[in-house]
Coordinates of C-alpha atoms and ligand atoms in Angstrom, one line a residue:
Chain J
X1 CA 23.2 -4.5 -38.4
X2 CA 25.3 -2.4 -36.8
X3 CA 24.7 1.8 -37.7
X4 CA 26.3 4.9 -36.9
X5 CA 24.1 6.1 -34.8
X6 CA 25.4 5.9 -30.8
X7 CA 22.8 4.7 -28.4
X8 CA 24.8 4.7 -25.5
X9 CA 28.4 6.5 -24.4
X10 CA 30.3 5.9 -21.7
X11 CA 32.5 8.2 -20.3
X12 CA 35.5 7.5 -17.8
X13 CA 32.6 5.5 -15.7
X14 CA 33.8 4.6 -12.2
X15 CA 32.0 2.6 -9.4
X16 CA 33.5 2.4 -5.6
X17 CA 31.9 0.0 -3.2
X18 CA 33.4 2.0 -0.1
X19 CA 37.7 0.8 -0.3
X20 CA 36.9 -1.5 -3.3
X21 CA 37.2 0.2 -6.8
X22 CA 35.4 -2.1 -9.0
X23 CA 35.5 -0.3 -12.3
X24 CA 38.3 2.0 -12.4
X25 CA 37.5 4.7 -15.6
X26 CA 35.6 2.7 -18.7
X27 CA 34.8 4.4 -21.9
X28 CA 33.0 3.6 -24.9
X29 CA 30.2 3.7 -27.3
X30 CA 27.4 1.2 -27.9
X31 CA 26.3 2.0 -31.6
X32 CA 22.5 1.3 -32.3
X33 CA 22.1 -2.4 -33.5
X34 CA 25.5 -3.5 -32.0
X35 CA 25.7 -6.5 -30.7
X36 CA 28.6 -6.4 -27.6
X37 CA 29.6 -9.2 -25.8
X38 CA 31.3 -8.4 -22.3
X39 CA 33.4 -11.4 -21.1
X40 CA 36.2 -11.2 -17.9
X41 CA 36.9 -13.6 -15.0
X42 CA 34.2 -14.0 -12.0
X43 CA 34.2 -10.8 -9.7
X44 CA 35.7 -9.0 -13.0
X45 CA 33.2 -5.7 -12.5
X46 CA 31.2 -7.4 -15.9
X47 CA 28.1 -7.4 -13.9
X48 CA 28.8 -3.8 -12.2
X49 CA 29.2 -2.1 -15.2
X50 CA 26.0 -3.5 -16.7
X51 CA 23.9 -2.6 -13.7
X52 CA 25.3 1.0 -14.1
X53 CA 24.2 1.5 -18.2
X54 CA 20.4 1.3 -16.2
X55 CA 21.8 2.8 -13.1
X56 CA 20.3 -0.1 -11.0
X57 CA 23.9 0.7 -9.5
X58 CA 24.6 4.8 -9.3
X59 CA 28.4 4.9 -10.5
X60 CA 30.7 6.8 -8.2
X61 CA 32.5 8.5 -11.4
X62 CA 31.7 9.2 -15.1
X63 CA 29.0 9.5 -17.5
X64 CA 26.6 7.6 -19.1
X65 CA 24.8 8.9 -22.3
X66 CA 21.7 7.2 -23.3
X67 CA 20.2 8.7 -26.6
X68 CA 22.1 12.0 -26.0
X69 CA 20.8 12.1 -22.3
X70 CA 23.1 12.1 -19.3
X71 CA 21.0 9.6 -17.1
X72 CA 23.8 10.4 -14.6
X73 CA 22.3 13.6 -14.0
X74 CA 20.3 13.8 -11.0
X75 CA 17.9 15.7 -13.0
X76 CA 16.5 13.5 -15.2
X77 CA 13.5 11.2 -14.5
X78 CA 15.6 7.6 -14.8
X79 CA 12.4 5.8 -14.8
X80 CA 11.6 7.1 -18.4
X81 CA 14.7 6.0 -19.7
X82 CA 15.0 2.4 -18.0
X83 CA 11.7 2.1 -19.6
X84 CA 14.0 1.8 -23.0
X85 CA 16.3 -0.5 -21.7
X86 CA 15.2 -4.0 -21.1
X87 CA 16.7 -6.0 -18.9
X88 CA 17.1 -10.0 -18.4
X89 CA 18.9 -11.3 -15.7
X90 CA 20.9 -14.5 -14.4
X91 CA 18.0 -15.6 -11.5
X92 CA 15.1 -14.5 -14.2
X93 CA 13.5 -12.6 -11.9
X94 CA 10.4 -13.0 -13.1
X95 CA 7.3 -12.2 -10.4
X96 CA 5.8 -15.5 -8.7
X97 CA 2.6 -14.2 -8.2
X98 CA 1.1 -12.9 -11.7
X99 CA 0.6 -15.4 -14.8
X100 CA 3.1 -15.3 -17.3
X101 CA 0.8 -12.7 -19.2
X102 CA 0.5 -10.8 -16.6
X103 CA 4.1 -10.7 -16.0
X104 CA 4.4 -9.1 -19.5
X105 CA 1.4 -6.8 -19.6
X106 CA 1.8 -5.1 -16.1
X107 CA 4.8 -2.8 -17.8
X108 CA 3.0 -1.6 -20.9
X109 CA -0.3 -1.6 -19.1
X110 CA 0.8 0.6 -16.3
X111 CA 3.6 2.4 -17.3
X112 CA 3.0 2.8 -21.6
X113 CA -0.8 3.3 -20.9
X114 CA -1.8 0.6 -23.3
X115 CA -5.1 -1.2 -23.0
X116 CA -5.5 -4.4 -21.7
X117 CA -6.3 -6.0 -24.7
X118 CA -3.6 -4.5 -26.9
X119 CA -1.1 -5.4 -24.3
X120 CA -2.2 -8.6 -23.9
X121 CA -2.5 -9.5 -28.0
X122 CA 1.0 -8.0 -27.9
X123 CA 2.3 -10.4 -25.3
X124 CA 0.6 -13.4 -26.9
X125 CA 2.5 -12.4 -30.5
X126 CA 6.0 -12.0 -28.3
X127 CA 5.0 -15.4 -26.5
X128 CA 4.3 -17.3 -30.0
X129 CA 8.0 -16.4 -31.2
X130 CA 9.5 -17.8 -28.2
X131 CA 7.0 -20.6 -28.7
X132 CA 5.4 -20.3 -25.1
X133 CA 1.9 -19.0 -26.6
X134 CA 0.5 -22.0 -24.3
X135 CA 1.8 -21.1 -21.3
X136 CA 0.6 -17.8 -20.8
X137 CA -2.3 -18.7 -18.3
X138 CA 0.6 -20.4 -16.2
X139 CA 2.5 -19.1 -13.2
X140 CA 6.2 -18.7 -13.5
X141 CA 7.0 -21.8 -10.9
X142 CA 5.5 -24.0 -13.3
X143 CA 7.8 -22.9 -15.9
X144 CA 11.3 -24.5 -16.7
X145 CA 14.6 -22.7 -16.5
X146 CA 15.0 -22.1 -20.2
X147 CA 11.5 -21.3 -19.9
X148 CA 11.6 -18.9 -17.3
X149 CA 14.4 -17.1 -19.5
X150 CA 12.3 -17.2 -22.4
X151 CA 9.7 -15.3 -20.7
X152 CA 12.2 -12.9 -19.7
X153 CA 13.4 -11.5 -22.6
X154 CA 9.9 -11.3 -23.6
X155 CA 8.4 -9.3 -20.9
X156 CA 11.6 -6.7 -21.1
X157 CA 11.1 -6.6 -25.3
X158 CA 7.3 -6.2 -24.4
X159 CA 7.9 -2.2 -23.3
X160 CA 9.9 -1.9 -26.7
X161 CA 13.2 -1.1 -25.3
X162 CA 16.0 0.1 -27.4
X163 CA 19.0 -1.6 -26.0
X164 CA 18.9 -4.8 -23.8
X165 CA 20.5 -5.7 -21.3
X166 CA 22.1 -9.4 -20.8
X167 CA 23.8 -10.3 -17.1
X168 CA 24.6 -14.0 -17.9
X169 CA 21.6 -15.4 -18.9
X170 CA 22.0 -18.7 -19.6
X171 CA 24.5 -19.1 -16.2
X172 CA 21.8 -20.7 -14.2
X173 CA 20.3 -23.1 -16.9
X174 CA 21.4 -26.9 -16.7
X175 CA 22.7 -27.7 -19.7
X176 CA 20.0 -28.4 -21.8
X177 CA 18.3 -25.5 -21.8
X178 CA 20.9 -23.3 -22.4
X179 CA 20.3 -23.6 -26.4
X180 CA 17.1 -22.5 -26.3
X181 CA 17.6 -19.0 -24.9
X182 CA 20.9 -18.3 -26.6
X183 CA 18.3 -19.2 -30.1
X184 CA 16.2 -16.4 -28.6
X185 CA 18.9 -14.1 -28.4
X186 CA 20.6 -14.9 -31.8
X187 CA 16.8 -14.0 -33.2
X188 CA 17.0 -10.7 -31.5
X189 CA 20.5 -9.7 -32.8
X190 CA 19.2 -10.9 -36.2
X191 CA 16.0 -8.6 -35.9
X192 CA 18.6 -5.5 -35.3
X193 CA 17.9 -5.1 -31.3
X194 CA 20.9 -3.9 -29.4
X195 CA 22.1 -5.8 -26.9
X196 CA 24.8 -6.0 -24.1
X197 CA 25.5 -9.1 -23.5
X198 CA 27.5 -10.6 -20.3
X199 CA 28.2 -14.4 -20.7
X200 CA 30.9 -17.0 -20.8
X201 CA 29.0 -19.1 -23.8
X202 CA 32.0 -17.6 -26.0
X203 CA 30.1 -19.8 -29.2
X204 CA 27.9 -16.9 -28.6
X205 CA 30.6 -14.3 -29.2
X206 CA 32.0 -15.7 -31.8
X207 CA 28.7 -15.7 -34.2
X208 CA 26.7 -13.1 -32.5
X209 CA 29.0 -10.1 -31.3
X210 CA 30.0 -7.5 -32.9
X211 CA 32.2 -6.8 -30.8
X212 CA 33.9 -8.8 -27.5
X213 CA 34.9 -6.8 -24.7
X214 CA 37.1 -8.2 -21.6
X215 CA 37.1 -6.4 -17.9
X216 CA 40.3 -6.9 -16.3
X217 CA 41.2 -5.2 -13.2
X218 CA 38.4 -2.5 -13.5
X219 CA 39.3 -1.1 -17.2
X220 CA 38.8 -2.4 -20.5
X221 CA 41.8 -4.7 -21.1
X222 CA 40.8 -5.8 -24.3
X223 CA 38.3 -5.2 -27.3
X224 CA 37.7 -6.1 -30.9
X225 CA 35.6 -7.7 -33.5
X226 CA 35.2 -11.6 -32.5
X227 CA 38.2 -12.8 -35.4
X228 CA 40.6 -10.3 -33.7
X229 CA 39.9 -11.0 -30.0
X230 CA 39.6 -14.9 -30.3
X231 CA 42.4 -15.4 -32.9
X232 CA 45.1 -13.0 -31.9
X233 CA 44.8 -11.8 -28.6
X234 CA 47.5 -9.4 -27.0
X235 CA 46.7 -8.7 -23.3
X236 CA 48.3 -11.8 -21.9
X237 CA 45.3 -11.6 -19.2
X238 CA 43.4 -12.2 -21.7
X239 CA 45.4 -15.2 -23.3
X240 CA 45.2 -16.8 -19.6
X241 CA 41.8 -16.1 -19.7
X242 CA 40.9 -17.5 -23.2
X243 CA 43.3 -20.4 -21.8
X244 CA 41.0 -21.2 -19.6
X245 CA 37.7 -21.0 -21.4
X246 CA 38.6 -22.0 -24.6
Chain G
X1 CA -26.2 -34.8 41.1
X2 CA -29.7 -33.0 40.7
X3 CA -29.1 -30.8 43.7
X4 CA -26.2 -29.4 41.5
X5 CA -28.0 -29.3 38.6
X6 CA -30.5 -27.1 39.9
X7 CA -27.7 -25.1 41.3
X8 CA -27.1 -24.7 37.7
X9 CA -30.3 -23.4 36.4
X10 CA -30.9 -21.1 39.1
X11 CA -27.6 -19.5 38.7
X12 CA -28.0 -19.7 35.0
X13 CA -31.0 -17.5 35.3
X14 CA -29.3 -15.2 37.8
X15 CA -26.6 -14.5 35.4
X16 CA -28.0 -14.4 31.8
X17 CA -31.6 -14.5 31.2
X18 CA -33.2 -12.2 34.5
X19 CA -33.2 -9.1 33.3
X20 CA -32.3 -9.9 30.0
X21 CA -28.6 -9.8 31.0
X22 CA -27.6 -12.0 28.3
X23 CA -27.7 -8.6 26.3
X24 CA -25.5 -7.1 28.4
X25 CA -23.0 -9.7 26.7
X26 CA -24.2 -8.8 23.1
X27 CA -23.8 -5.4 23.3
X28 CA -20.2 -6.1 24.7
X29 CA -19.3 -8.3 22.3
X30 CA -20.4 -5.7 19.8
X31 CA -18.2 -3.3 21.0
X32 CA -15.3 -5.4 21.7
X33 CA -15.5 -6.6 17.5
X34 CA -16.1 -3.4 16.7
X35 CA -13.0 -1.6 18.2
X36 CA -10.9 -5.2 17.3
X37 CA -12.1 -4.7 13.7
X38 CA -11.2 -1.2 12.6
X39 CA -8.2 -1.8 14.9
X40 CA -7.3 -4.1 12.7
X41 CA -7.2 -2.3 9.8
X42 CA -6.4 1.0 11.6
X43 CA -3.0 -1.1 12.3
X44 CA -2.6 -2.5 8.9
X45 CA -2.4 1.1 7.3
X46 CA 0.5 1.8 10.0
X47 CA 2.0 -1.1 9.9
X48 CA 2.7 -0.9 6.2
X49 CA 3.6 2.8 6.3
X50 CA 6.2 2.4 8.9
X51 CA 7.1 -1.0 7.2
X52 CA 7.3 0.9 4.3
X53 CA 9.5 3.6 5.3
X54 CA 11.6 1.4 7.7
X55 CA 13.0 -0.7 5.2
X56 CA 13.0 1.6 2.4
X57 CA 15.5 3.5 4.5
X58 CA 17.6 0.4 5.3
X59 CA 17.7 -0.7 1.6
X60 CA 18.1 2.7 0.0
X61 CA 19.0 5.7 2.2
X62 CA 22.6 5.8 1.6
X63 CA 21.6 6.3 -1.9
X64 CA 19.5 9.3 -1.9
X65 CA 20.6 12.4 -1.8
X66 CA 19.7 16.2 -0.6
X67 CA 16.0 16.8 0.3
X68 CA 14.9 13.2 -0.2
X69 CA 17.4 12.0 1.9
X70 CA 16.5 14.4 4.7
X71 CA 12.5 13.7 4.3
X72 CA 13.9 10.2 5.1
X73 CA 15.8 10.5 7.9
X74 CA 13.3 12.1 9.4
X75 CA 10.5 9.6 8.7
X76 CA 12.8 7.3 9.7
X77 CA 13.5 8.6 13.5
X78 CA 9.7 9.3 14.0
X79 CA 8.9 5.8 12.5
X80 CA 12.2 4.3 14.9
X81 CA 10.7 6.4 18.0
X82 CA 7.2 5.1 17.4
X83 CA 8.3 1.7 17.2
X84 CA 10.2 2.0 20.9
X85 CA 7.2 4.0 22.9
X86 CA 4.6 1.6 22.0
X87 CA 6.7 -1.6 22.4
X88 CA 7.9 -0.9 25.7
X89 CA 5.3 0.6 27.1
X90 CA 2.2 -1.5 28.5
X91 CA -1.3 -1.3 26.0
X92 CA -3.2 -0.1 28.8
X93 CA -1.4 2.4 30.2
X94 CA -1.5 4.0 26.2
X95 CA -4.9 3.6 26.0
X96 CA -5.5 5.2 29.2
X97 CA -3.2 7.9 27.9
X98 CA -5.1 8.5 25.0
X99 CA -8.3 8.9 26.7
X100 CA -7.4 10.6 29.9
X101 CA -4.7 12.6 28.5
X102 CA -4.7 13.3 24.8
X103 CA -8.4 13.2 24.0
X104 CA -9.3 14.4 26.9
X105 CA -12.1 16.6 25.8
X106 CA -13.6 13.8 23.7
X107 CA -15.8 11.4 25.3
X108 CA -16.2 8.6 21.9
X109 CA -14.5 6.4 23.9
X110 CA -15.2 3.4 21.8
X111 CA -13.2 5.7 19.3
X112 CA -10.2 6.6 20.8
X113 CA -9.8 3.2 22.2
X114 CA -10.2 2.4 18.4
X115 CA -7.1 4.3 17.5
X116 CA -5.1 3.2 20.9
X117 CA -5.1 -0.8 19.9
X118 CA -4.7 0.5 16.3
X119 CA -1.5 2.7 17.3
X120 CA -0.6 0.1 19.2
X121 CA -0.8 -3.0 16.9
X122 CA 0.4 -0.6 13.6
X123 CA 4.1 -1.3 15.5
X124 CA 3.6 -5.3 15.9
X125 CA 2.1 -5.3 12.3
X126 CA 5.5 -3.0 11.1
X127 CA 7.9 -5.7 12.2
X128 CA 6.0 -8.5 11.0
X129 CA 5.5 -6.5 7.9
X130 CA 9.3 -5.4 7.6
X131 CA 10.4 -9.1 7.7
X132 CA 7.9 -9.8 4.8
X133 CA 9.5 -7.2 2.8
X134 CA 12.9 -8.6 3.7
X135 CA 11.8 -11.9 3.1
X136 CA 11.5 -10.7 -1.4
X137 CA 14.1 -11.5 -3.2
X138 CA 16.1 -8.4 -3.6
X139 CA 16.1 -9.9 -7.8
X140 CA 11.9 -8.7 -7.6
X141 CA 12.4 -5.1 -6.7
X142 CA 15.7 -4.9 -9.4
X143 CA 13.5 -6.4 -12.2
X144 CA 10.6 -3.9 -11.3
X145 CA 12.7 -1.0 -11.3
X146 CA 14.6 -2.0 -14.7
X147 CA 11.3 -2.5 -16.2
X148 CA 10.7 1.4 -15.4
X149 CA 8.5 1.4 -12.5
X150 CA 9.2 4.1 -9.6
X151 CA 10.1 3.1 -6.3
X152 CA 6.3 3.1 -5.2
X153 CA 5.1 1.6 -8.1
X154 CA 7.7 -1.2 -7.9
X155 CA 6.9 -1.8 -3.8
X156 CA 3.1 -2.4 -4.4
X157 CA 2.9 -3.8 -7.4
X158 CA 5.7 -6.3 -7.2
X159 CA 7.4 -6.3 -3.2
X160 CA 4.1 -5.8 -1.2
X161 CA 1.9 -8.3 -2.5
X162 CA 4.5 -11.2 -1.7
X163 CA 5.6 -9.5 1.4
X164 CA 1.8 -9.5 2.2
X165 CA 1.4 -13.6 1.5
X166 CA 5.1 -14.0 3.5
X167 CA 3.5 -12.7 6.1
X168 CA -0.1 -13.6 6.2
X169 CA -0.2 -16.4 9.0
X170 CA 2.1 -14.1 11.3
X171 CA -0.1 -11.0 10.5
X172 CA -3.4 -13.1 11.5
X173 CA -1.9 -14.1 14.4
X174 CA -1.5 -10.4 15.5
X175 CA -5.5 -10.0 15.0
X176 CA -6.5 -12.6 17.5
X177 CA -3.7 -11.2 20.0
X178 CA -5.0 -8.1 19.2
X179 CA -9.1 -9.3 20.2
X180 CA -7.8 -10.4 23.0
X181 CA -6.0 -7.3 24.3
X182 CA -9.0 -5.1 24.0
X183 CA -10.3 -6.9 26.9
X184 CA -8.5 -3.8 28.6
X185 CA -11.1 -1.8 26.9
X186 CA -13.3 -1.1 30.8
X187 CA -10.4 1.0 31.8
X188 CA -11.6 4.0 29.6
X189 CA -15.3 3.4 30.1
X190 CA -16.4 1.3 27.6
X191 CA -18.5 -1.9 28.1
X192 CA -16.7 -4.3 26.2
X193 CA -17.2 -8.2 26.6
X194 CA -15.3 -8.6 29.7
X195 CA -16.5 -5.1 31.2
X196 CA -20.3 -6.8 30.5
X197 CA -19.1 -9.7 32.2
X198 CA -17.9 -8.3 34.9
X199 CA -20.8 -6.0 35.3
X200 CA -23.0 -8.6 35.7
X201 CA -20.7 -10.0 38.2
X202 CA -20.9 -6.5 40.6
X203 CA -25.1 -7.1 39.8
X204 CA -25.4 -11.1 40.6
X205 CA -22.8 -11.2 43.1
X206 CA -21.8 -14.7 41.6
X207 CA -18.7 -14.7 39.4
X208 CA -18.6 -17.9 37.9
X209 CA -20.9 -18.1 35.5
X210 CA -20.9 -14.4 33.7
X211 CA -16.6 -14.6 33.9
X212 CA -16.6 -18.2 32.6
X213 CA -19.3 -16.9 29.7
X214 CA -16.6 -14.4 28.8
X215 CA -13.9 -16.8 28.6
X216 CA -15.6 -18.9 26.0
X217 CA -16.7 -16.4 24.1
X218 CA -13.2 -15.4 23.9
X219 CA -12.1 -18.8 23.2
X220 CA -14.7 -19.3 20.5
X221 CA -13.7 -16.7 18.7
X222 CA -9.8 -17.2 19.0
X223 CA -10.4 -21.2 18.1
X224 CA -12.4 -20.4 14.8
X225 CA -9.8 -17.4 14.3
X226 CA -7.4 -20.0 14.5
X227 CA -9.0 -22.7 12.1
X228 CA -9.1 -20.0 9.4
X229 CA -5.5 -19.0 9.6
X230 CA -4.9 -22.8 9.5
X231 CA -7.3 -23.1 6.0
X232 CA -5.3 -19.8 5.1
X233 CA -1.7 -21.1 5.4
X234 CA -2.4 -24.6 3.9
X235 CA -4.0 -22.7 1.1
X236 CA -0.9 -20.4 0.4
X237 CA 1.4 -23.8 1.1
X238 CA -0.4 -25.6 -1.7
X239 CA -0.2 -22.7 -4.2
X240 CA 3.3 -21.4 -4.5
X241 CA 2.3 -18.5 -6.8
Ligands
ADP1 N1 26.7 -4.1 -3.8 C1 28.0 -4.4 -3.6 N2 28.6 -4.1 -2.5 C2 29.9 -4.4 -2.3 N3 30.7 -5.0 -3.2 C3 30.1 -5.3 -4.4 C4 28.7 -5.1 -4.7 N4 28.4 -5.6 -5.9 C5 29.6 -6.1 -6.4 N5 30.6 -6.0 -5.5 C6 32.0 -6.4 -5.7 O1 32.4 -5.9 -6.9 C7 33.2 -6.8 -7.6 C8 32.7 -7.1 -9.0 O2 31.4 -7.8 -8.9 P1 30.6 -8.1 -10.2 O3 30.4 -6.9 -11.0 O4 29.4 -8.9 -9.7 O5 31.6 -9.1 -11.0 P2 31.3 -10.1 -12.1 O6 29.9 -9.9 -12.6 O7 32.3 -9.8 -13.2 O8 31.4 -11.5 -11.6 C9 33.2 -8.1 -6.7 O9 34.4 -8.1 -6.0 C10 32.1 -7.9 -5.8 O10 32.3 -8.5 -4.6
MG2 MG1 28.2 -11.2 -12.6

């Protein structure tokens, strides 16, 4: 699914916390419909450099371009273009004290102006094809963890973003539920959405991604197509690594 | 046994019903709700504001930049210095303050003494208020801001309303403190429940009755203040959402 067309460049992006450098210069281009997959030990900088792409996290150094804009520049109204990038995190997130409808409809009602209704029959249609329709009335603490995700991804693709945003999503799942959101995602890679993706499931990679990524030591130490980056590998941090997880 | 009783009734009438001094108690019980009630609220407003600002400041001021950062600062300090004065200072002295020196050309006492306990409980209701914004998961105010929403948008729709429920028992605890703190109210004038009281003590001579009246009033109020923060927190217990 993957076109021409870059959604998102990154240019020599650099993040400090004070003494620590935790991404040291990363480049590259997300292409619309590109499905990457960003792998790397624990306390690699994966997470880092996915909060940075919304700028939840202000880098210290470089550029991101999102659609052509620099949403680096202090000029620019951020909260316009986070509106186009969804994002679904390891803990969920989700807000304890609306319904699960109302988790999805406070964005578009609020922020895209939509009407109640219409943002509510568009919930319901994103609920069915995650088959929680029925649980809509609920509250989130009534939910499962692979439910929980489920409702999610939903309520980020419910402002129609162009790109989302993965940070391990299935990490905090027991076991069993992990299947069920990684279906979810599949679909949405399937249906063309681009999507960053941060996880260790590397079964994922392997069929989904377009593209596999490793963070070592704050750069890019590795990247290919999945055949290339699982089969051959040639940074030997990244054999260890693939050692390990494999 | 009867000669106490009628010790009793005769005193009883002294106090309360000769002269109809039972209203004096009304009418002070009317002003001390009223000046406890928009108190209240008076110091919900502030409390939040500061709240607001306080911990907005911890959270985000090293990330903003030029004028924002300097609007902030300075919020911050006023906000910090506010806090100080009226915590270490005594209620009545501020009130006094207000009305003697500050307002001095008004004479709505019932008013200023209004905004005093307001002033005054806005800093108690900013700490409490802080902690219940500390108390959100930093994961709420990241999800509303990735979803798009400003910063303001993302503190009261998202961060606000569960600091508010965090904080509900310790905030309604502040209210009944703050009833009974406005029993300071005679200082400036006004004829609040215990100035009544008291009042009728200077008239009767005999301060048993009208200062034990005021005390149970007091009490009342506090006790079925208390039973409705009780209903309030097994309520928000039961329903985690
Ligand atoms: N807000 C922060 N302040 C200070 N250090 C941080 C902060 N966020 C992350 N770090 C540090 O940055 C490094 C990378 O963290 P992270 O991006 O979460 O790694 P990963 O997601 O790959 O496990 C870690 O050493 C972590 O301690
Ligand atoms: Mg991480």
């Amino acid at each position: 699914m993957t076109t021409d067309e870059i959604l998102i460049k990154v240019e020599d992006l650099k993040m400090d916390f004070g003494p620590v450098k935790v991404l040291k210069g990363i480049s590259t281009q997300i292409k619309k419909g590109e499905v990457l997959v960003i792998v790397g030990a624990s306390g690699s900088g994966k997470s880092t450099f996915l909060r940075t792409l919304n700028l939840l996290e202000e880098p210290t150094g470089g550029h991101i371009f999102f659609e052509g804009v620099d949403i680096t520049d202090e000029k620019i109204d951020i909260n316009l273009h986070r509106q186009k990038m969804g994002t679904v995190f390891q803990q969920f997130n989700l807000f304890p004290h609306m319904s699960i409808l109302y988790n999805m409809t406070l964005g578009p009602i609020k922020l895209l102006k939509k009407s109640k209704a219409e943002a509510e029959a568009e919930a319901m249609e994103l609920l069915k094809r995650v088959g929680l329709a029925d649980r809509a009335k609920a509250y989130p603490s009534q939910l499962s963890g692979g439910q929980k995700q489920r409702v999610a991804i939903v309520r980020a693709l419910a402002m129609h973003p162009d790109v989302m945003l993965f940070d391990e999503p299935t990490s905090a799942l027991d076991p069993e539920m992990v299947g069920e959101v990684l279906d979810v995602m599949k679909n949405l890679a399937k249906d063309g959405m681009t999507m960053v993706v941060v996880t260790h499931e590397m079964g994922f990679a392997r069929e989904v991604a377009d593209r596999v990524m490793f963070i070592c030591d704050g750069v890019i130490g590795e990247e290919g197509t999945p055949q290339e980056f699982f089969a051959s590998p040639k940074n030997p941090r990244l054999k260890d690594f693939l050692s390990k997880v494999l | 046994m009867s000669a106490w009783l009628e010790d009793f009734k005769s005193e009883f009438y002294l106090n309360f019903i000769k002269g109809d001094k039972w209203l004096w108690l009304v009418d002070g019980l009317k002003a001390t709700l009223k000046i406890a009630f928009f108190a209240v609220i008076l110091g919900i407003v502030i409390g939040v504001l500061v709240a607001v600002i306080r911990s907005s400041w911890d959270q985000n001021g090293k990330k903003l930049r030029g004028g924002a950062k300097f609007i902030m600062r300075i919020l911050n300090f006023i906000a910090k210095t506010y806090l100080t004065v009226i915590r270490g200072t005594p209620v009545v002295v501020q009130l006094m303050i207000m009305y003697y020196v500050i307002f001095a050309s008004s004479t709505n006492a019932i008013l200023i003494a209004t905004m005093a306990f307001g002033i005054n409980s806005g800093a108690y209701v900013a700490e409490i208020f802080r902690s219940g914004i500390m108390s959100v998961d930093k994961g709420q105010f990241e999800a509303g801001r990735s979803l798009g929403f400003n910063y303001i948008q993302t503190m009261w729709y998202i961060v606000i309303p569960q600091a508010l429920k965090n904080v509900l028992p310790a905030l309604a605890n502040e209210f009944i403190t703050l009833l009974k703190e406005t029993s300071v109210a005679g200082y400036v004038t006004i004829t609040d429940l215990t100035r009544a009281g008291d009042l009728i003590r200077g008239k009767t001579f005999s301060a048993f009755m009208p200062l034990i009246a005021v005390a149970l009033i007091y009490l009342v109020m506090v006790v079925i203040l208390t039973w409705l923060v009780g209903i309030l927190e097994r309520k928000l217990r039961t329903s985690d959402h």
